[in-house]
Coordinates of C-alpha atoms and ligand atoms in Angstrom, one line a residue:
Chain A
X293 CA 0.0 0.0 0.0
X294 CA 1.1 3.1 -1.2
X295 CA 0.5 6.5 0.4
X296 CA 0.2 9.7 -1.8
X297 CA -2.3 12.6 -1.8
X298 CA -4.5 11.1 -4.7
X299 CA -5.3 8.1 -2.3
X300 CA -5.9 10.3 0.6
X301 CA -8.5 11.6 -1.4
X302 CA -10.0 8.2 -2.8
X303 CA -10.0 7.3 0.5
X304 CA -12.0 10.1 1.8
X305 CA -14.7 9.9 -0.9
X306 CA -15.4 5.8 -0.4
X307 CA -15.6 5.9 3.3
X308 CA -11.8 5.1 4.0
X309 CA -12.4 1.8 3.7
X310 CA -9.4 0.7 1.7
X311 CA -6.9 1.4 4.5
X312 CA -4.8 -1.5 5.4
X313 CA -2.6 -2.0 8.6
X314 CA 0.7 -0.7 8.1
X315 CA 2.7 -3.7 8.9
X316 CA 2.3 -7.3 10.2
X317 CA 2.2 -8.5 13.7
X318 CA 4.5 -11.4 13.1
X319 CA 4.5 -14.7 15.5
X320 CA 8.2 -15.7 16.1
X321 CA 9.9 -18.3 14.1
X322 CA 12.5 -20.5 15.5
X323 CA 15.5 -18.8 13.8
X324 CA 16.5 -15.5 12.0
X325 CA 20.0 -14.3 11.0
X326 CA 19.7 -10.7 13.4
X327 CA 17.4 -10.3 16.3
X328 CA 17.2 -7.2 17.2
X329 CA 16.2 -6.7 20.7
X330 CA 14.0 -3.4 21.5
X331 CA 11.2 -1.8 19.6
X332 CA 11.6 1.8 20.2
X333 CA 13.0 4.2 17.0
X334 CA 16.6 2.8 17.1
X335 CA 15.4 -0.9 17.1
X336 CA 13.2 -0.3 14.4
X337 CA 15.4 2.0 12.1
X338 CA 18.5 -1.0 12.3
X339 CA 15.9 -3.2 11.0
X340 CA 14.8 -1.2 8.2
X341 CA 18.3 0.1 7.0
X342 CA 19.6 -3.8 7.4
X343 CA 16.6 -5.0 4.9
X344 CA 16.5 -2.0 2.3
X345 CA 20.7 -1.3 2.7
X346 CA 21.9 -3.9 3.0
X347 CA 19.4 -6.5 1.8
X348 CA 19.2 -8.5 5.1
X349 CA 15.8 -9.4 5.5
X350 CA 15.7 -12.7 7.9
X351 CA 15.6 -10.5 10.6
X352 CA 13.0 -9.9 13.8
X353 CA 12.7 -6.8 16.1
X354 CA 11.2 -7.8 19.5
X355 CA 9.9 -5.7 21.9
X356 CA 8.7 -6.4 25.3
X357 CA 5.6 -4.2 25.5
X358 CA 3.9 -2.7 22.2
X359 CA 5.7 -0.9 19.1
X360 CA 6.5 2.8 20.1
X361 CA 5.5 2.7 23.8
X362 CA 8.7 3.2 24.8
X363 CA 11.0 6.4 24.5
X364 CA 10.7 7.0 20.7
X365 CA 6.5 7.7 21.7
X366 CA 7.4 9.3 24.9
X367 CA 9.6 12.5 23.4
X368 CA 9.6 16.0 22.7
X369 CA 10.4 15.0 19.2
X370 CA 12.9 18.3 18.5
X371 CA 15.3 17.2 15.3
X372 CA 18.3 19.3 15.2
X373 CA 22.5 19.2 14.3
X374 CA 23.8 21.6 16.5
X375 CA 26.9 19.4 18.2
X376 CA 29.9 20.7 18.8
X377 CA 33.0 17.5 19.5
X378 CA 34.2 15.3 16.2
X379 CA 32.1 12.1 16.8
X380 CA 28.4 13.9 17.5
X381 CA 29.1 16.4 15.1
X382 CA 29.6 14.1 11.8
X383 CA 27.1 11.9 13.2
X384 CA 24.2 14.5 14.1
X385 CA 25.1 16.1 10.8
X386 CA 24.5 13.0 9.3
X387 CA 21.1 12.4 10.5
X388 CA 19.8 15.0 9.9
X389 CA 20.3 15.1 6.1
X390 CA 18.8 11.5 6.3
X391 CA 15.7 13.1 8.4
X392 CA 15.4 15.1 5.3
X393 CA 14.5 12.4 2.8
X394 CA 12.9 10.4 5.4
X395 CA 9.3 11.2 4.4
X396 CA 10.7 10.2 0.4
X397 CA 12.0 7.3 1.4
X398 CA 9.5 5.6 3.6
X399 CA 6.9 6.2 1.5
X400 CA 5.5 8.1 5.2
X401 CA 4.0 11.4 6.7
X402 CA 6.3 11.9 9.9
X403 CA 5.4 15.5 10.0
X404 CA 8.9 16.5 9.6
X405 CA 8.9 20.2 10.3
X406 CA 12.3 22.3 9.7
X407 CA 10.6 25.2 11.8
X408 CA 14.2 26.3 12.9
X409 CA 15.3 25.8 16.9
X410 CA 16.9 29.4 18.8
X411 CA 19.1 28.5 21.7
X412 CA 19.1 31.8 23.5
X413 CA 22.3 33.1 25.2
X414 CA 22.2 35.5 28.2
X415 CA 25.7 37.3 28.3
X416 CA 29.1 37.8 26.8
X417 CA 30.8 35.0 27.3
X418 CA 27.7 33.0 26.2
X419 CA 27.5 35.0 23.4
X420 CA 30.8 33.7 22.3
X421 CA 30.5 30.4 23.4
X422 CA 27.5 30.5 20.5
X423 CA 29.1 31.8 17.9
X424 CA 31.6 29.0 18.6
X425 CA 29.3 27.0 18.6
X426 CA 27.6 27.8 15.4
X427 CA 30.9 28.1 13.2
X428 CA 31.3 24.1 14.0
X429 CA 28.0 23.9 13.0
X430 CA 28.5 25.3 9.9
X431 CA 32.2 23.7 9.6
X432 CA 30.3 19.9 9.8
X433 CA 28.1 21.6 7.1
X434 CA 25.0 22.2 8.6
X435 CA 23.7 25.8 9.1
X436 CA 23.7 28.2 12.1
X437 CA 22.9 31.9 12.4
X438 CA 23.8 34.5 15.7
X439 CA 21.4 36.9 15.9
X440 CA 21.5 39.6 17.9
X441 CA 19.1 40.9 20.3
X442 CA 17.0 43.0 18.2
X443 CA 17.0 40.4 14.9
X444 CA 15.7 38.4 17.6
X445 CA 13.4 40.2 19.2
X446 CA 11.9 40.6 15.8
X447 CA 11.3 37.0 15.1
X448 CA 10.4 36.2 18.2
X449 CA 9.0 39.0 20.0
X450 CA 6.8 37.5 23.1
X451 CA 10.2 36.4 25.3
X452 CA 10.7 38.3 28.1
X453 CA 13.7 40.3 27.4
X454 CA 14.7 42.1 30.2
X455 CA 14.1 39.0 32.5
X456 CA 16.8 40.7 35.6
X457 CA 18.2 37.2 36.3
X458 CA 18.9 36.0 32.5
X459 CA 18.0 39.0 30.1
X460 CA 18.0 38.1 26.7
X461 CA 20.7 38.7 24.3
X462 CA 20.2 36.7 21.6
X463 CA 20.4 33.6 20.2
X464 CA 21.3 30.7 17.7
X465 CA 19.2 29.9 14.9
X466 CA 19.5 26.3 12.7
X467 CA 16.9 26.6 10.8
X468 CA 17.3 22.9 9.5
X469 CA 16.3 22.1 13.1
X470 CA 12.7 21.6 14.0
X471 CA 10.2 18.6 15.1
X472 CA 9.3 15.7 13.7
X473 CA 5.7 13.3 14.7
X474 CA 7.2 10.4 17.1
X475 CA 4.5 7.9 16.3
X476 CA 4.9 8.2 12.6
X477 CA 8.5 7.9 12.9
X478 CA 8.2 4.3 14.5
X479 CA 5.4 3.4 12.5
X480 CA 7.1 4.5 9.0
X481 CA 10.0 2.4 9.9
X482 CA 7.7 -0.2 11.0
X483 CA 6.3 -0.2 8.0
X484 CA 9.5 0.2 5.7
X485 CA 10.6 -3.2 7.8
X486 CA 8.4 -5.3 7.5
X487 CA 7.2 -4.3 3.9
X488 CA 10.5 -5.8 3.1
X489 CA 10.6 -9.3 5.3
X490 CA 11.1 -8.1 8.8
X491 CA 9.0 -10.1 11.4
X492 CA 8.1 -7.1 14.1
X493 CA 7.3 -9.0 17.4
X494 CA 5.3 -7.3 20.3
X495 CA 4.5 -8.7 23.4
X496 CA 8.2 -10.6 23.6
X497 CA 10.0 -9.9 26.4
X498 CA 14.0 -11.1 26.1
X499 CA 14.8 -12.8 29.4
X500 CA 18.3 -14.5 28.6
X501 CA 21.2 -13.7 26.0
X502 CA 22.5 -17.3 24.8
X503 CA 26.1 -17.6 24.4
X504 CA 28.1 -20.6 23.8
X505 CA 32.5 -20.4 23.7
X506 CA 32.2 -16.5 23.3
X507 CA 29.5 -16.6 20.6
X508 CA 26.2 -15.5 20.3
X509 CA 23.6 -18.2 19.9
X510 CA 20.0 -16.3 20.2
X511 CA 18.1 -15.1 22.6
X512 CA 15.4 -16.4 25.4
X513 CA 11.9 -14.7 25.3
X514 CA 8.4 -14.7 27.0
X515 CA 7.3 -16.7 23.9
X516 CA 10.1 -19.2 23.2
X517 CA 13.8 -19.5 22.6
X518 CA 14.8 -18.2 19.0
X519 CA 18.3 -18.8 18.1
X520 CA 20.6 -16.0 15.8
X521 CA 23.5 -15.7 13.8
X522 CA 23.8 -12.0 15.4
X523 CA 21.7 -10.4 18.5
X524 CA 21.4 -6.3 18.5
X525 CA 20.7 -4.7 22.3
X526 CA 18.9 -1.6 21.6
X527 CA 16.8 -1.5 24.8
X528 CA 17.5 2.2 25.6
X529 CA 16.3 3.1 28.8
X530 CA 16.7 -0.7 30.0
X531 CA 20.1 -1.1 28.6
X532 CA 22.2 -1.9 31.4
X533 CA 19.3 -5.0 32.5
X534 CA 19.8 -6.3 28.8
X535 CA 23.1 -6.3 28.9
X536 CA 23.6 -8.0 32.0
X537 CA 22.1 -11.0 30.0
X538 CA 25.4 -11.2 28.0
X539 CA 27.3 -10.6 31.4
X540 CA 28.0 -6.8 30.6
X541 CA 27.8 -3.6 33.2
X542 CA 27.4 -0.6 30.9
X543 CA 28.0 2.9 31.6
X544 CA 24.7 3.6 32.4
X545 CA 22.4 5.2 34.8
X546 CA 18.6 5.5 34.0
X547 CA 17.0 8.3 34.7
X548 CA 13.5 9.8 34.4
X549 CA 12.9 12.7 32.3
X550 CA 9.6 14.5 31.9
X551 CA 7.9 16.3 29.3
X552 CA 4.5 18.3 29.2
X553 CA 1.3 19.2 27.2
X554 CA -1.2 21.7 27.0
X555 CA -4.4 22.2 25.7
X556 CA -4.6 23.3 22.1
X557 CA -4.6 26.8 21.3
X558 CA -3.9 28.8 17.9
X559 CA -0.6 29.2 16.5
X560 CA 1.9 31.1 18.8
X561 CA 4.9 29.8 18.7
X562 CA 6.5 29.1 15.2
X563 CA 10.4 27.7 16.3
X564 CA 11.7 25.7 18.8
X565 CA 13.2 27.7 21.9
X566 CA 15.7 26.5 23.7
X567 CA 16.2 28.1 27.3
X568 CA 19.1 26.6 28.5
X569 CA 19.6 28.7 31.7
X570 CA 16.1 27.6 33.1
X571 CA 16.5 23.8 31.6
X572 CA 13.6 24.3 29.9
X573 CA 12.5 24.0 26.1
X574 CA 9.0 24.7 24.2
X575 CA 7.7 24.1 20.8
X576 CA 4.2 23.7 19.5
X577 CA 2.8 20.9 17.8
X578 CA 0.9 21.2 14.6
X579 CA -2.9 20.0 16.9
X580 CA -1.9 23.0 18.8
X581 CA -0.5 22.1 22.0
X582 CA 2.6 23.8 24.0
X583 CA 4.9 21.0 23.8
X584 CA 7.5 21.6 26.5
X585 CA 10.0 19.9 29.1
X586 CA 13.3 20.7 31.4
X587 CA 15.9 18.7 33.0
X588 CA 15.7 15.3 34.3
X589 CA 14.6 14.5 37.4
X590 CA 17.9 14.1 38.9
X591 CA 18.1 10.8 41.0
X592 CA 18.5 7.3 39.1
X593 CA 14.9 5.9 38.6
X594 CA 12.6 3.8 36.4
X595 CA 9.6 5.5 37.3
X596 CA 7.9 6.1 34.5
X597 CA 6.8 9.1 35.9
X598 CA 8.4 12.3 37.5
X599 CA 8.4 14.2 40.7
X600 CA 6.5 17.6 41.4
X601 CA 9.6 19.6 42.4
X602 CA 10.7 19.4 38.6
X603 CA 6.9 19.9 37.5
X604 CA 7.5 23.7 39.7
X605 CA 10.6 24.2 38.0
X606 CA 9.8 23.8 34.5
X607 CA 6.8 25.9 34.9
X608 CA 8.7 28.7 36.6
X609 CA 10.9 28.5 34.0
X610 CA 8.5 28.7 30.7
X611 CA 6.8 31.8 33.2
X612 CA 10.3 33.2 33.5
X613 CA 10.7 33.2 29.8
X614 CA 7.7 33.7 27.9
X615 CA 4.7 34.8 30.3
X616 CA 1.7 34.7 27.7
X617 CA 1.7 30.9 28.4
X618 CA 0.8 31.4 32.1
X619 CA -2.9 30.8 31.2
X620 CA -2.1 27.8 28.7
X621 CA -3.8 24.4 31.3
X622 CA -1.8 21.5 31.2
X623 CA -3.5 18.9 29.7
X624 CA -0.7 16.1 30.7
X625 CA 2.7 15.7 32.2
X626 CA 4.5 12.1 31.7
X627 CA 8.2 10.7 32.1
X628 CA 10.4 7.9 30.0
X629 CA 13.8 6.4 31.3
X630 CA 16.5 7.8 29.7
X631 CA 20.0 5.7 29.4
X632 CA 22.3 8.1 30.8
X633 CA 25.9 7.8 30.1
X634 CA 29.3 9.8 31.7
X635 CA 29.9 11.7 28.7
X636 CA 26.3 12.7 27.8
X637 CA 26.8 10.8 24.3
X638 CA 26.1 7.6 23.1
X639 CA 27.5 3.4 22.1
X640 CA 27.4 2.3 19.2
X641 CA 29.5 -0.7 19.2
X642 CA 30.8 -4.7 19.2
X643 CA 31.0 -6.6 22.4
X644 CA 33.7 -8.8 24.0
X645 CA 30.9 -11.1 22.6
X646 CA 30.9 -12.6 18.7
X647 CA 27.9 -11.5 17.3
X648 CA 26.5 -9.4 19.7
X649 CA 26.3 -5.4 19.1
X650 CA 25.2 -2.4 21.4
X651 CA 23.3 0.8 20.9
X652 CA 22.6 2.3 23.7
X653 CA 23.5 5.7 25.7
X654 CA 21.1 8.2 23.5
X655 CA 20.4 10.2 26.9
X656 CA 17.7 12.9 26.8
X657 CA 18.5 13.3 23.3
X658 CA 18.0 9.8 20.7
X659 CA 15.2 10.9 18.7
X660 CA 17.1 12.8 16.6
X661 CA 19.5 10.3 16.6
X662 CA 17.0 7.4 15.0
X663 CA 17.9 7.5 10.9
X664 CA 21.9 7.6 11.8
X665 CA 21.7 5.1 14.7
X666 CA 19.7 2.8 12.5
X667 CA 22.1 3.2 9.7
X668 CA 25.2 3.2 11.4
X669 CA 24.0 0.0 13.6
X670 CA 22.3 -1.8 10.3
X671 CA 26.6 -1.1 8.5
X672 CA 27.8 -2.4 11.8
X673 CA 25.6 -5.3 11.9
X674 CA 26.1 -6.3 8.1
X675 CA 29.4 -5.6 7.3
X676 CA 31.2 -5.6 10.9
X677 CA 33.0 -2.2 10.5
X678 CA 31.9 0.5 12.0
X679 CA 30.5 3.5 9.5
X680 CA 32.2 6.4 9.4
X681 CA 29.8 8.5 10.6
X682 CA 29.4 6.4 14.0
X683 CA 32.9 5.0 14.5
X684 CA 33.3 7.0 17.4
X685 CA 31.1 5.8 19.3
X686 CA 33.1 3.1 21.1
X687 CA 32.2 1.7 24.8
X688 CA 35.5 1.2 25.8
X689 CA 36.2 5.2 25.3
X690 CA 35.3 5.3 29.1
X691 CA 38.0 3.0 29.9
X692 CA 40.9 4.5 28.3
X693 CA 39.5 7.9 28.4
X694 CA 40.6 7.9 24.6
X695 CA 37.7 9.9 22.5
X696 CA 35.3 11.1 25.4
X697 CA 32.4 13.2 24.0
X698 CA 31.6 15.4 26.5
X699 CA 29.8 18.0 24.8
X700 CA 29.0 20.4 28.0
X701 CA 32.6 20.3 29.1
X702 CA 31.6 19.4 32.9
X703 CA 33.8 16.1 32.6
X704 CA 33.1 12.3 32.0
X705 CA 31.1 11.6 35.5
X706 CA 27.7 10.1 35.9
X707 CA 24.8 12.9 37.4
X708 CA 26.8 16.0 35.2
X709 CA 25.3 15.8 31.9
Chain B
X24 CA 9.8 12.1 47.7
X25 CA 10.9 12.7 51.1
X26 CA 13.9 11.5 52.3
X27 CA 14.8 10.1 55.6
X28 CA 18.1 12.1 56.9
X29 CA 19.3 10.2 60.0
X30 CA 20.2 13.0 61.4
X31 CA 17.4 15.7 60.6
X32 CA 14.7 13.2 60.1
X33 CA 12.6 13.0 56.4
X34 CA 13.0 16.1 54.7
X35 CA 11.8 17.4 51.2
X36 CA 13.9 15.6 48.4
X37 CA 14.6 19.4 46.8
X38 CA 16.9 19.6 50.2
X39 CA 19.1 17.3 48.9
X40 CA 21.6 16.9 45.9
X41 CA 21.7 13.4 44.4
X42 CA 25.5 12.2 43.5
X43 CA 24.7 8.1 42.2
X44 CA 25.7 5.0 42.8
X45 CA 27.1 4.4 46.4
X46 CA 29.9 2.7 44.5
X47 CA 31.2 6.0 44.6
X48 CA 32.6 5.8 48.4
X49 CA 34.8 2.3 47.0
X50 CA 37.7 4.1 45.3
X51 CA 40.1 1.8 44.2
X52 CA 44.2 2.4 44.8
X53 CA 45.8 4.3 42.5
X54 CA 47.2 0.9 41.2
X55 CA 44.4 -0.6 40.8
X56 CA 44.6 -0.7 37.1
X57 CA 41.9 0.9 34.4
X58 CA 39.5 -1.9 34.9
X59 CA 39.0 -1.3 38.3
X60 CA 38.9 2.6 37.6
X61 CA 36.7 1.8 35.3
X62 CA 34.5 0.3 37.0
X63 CA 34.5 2.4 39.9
X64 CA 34.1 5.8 37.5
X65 CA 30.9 4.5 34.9
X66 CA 30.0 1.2 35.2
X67 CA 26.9 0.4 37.0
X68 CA 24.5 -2.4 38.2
X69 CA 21.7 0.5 37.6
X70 CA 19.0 -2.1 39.1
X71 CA 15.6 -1.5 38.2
X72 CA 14.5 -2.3 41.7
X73 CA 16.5 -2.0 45.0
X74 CA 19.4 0.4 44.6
X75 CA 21.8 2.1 47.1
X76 CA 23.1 5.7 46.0
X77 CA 24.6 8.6 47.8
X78 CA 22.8 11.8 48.5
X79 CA 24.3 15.0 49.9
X80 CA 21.9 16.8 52.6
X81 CA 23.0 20.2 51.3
X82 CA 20.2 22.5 52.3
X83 CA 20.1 20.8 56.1
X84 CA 23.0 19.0 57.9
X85 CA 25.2 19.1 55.2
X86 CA 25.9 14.7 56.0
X87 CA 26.6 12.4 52.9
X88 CA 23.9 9.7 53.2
X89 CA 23.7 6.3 51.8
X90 CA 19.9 5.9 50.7
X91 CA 18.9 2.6 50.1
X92 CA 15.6 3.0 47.7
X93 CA 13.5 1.2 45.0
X94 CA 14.6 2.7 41.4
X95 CA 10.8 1.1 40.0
X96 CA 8.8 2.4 42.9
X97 CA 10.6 5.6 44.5
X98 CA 10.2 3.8 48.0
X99 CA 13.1 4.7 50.4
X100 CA 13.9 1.6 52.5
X101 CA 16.8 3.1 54.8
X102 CA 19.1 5.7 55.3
X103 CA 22.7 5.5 56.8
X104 CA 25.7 8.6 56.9
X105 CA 27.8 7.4 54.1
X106 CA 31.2 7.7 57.4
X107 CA 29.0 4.9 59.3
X108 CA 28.0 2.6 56.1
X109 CA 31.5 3.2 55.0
X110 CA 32.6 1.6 58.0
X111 CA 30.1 -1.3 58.2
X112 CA 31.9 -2.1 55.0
X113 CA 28.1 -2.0 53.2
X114 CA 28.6 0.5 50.7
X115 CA 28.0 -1.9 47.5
Ligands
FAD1044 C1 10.3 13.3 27.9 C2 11.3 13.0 26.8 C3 11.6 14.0 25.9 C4 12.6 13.8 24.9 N1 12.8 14.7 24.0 C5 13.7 14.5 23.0 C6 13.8 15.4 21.9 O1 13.1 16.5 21.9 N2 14.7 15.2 20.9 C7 15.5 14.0 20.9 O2 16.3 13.9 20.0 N3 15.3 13.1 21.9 C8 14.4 13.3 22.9 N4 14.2 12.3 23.9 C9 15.1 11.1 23.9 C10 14.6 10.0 22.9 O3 13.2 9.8 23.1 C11 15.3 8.7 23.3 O4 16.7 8.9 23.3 C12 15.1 7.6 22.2 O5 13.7 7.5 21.9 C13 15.6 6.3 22.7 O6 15.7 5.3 21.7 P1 14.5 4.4 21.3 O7 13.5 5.2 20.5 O8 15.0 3.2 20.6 O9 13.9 4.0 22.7 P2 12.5 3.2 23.1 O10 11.4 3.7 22.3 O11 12.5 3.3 24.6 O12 12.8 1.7 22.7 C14 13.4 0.7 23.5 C15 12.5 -0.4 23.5 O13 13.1 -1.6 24.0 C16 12.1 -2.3 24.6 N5 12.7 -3.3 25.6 C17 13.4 -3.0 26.7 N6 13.8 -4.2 27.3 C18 13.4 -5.2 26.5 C19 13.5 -6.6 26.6 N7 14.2 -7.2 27.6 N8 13.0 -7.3 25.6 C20 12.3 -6.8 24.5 N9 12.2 -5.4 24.4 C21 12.7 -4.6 25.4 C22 11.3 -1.3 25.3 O14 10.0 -1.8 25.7 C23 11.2 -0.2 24.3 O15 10.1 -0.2 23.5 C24 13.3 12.5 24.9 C25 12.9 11.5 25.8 C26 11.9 11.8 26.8 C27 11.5 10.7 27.7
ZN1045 ZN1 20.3 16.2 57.5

């Protein structure tokens, strides 16, 4: 089934009636040559790159729960390439330009909206910190713009300016960056998978990693055992218990991080803002609602659901910046597990096991991540190098302290990023 | 969340500041080799379930505390000043 605008409209005269599910709900078979464990964007996109890329198509994604109910449905869905260190920056740079012929290529609506992102800056030396910022920006090849107080007060004139603790003096402005629809995103992939062979599993829970003279054999799962040539973790905020199948301690620290809705109202605000000094971030979705968030809660947690001291603080914060949304009602408020790691940035890598491969330590900020990871992990997976644009992401950078990406410069620690 | 001090008695969780894993009071020699500094820098259990971590009672008594607390449920199940678990030996 093919999407386009004429059958949209066929549709919509014969009583949309001819839609079809957009991908199978596959029982498991006994064998494939990659399982990939995890269901959430990066899961999904490794599948789909392996069977269109690289013409791998035995392959099954399971997920414990349902397709998209983890992270990948749970975020604030901002798409932008504004890194700074070699290693995000060829790789954020990279996904991005895929982001841009995602809709073409999947055949799928994901709403992708380049509505431009403006991280604000508050004083000098964060004015030059910026501009720093935005000439590696435009040195990886993506775009960036400083603008000063008043070209920003133009564009964006409801901020509160002359806030006394953090008055505005500008900003940066990608305008590649903007938002993207998180459900589509899975489902496209979804979709784009198992269109081509890919069994999608739901309701399969991995319970054991099977591993015979330092070899991956396949995995054990609430509905059976399924053996594998080659096993993928992508479990993102349940990394670290996944990985303790295959006898591995990651990196990792999960933590809970929020994110809010409100009612929807008109058009109001047209970018993405980024207020880093009150950790907090708005867009607004194209139903209407204020789509904002902060900073995680702050204590390790798999909670799906956050504390009220934050809910205060992100408030304060949006009230601080832009008052005209103090009469906006929340609608809802809900929280997904984010794989933390020291550095703030993420694995893509081998094991000390044959066969088995990691993806994991996206943080607060995967979903931008999803084309690259899944085509950097699907190259990993099928050829056993790693892709240029992903080599850096090595586990064992921790270790030998060779290669650390630690983008806010606060140091390779757990809690800091 | 409150949080049981042993000193001040459950407080507001905004009084504290969280600093992880209580792996953190374990620092291995200087000799120890990157493994072990490895381990002892990133490397976690990160249980989903029982967990003990370190928390600083910055806005009270100013005591490192050893909290041991559900990571699934956000139930606190004991508190002990990090010098005293230290001590015991019970840190991991
Ligand atoms: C509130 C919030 C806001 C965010 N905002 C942004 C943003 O604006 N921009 C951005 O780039 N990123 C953002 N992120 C981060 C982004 O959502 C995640 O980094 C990314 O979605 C994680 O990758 P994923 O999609 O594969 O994860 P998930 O969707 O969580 O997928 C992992 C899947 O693995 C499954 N699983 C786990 N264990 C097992 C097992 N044993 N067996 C089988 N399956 C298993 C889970 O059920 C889950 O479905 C945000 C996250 C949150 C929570
Ligand atoms: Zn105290």
């Amino acid at each position: 089934m093919r999407f386009s605008g004429w059958r949209v409209l066929k549709e919509g005269l014969t009583g949309n009636k001819g839609w079809q599910a957009h991908w199978r709900d596959a029982t498991p078979k006994s064998e494939y040559d990659v399982v990939i464990i995890g269901g959430g964007g990066h899961g999904l996109a490794t599948a789909y790159y392996l069977a269109k890329k690289h013409g791998i198509t035995n392959v099954a994604v399971l997920e414990k729960g349902y397709l998209g109910g983890g992270n990948v449905g749970r975020n604030t869905t901002i798409v932008r390439a504004n890194y700074f260190l070699p290693g995000n920056s060829e790789f954020y740079s990279h996904s991005l330009k895929l982001w841009e012929g995602l809709e073409e290529d999947l055949n799928y609506n994901v709403m992708h909206s380049q509505r431009g992102q403006i991280v604000l800056f508050h004083s000098d030396g964060q004015r030059d910190a910026m501009a720093r910022r935005g000439n590696a920006m435009i040195n990886q090849g993506d775009d960036a713009e400083l603008l000063d107080r008043r070209a920003l007060r133009r564009m964006v004139p409801y901020l509160d300016y002359d806030n006394a603790r953090f008055p505005i003096h500008g900003g940066v402005l990608q305008r590649r960056a903007g938002t993207a629809r998180h459900d589509a995103v899975a489902w496209g992939y979804a979709r784009g998978a198992s269109e081509r062979g890919v069994d999608l599993i739901q309701n399969c829970e991995v319970t054991g990693i099977d591993i015979e003279g330092g070899v991956v054999k396949g995995v054990q799962t609430t509905r059976g055992a399924i053996r594998a040539r080659k096993v993928a973790m992508v479990a993102a905020g349940r990394s670290s218990q996944v990985a303790a199948m295959a006898g591995m301690r990651l990196p990792i620290e999960s933590h809970v991080l929020q994110a809010f809705v409100t009612e929807g109202l008109k058009p109001v605000i047209d970018h993405v803002i980024s207020f880093g000094m009150g950790h907090f971030y708005i867009s607004q979705s194209d139903k209407g609602g204020l789509v904002f968030g902060g900073d995680l809660d702050m204590y390790a947690s798999y909670a799906a659901r956050g504390s009220l001291p934050l809910v205060e603080h992100v408030m304060e914060a949006g009230m601080a910046l832009m008052p005209m949304i103090g009469k906006a009602r929340v609608l809802r408020s809900w929280g997904g597990i984010m794989d933390m790691s020291p550095d703030g940035s993420p694995v893509i890598d081998r094991t000390h096991v044959d066969g088995l491969y990691l993806n994991c330590g996206w943080c607060y900020g995967g979903f931008k991540a999803v084309p690259a990871s899944g085509d950097v992990t699907a190259h990993l997976i099928a050829t056993g190098t790693p892709h240029a644009a992903g080599a850096r992401f090595r586990l064992d950078r921790f270790r030998t302290g060779r290669g650390l990406m630690d983008e806010e410069g606060t140091g390779s620690q757990h809690n800091l990023h | 969340m409150r949080l049981p001090c042993p000193i001040c008695g459950e407080r507001d969780r905004r009084e504290f500041t969280y600093s992880g894993a209580a792996v953190a009071l374990e620092r291995p020699g200087a000799e120890a080799g990157s493994e072990a500094w490895d381990d002892y820098l990133h490397n976690r259990d990160n249980p989903a379930g029982v967990t003990r971590d370190l928390w600083y009672h910055e806005q009270g008594c100013a005591a490192w505390i050893v909290m041991t607390r559900n990571t699934a449920t956000h139930e606190v199940l004991g508190a002990a000043l990090a010098s005293e678990a230290r001590r015991a030996g019970s840190t991991s």
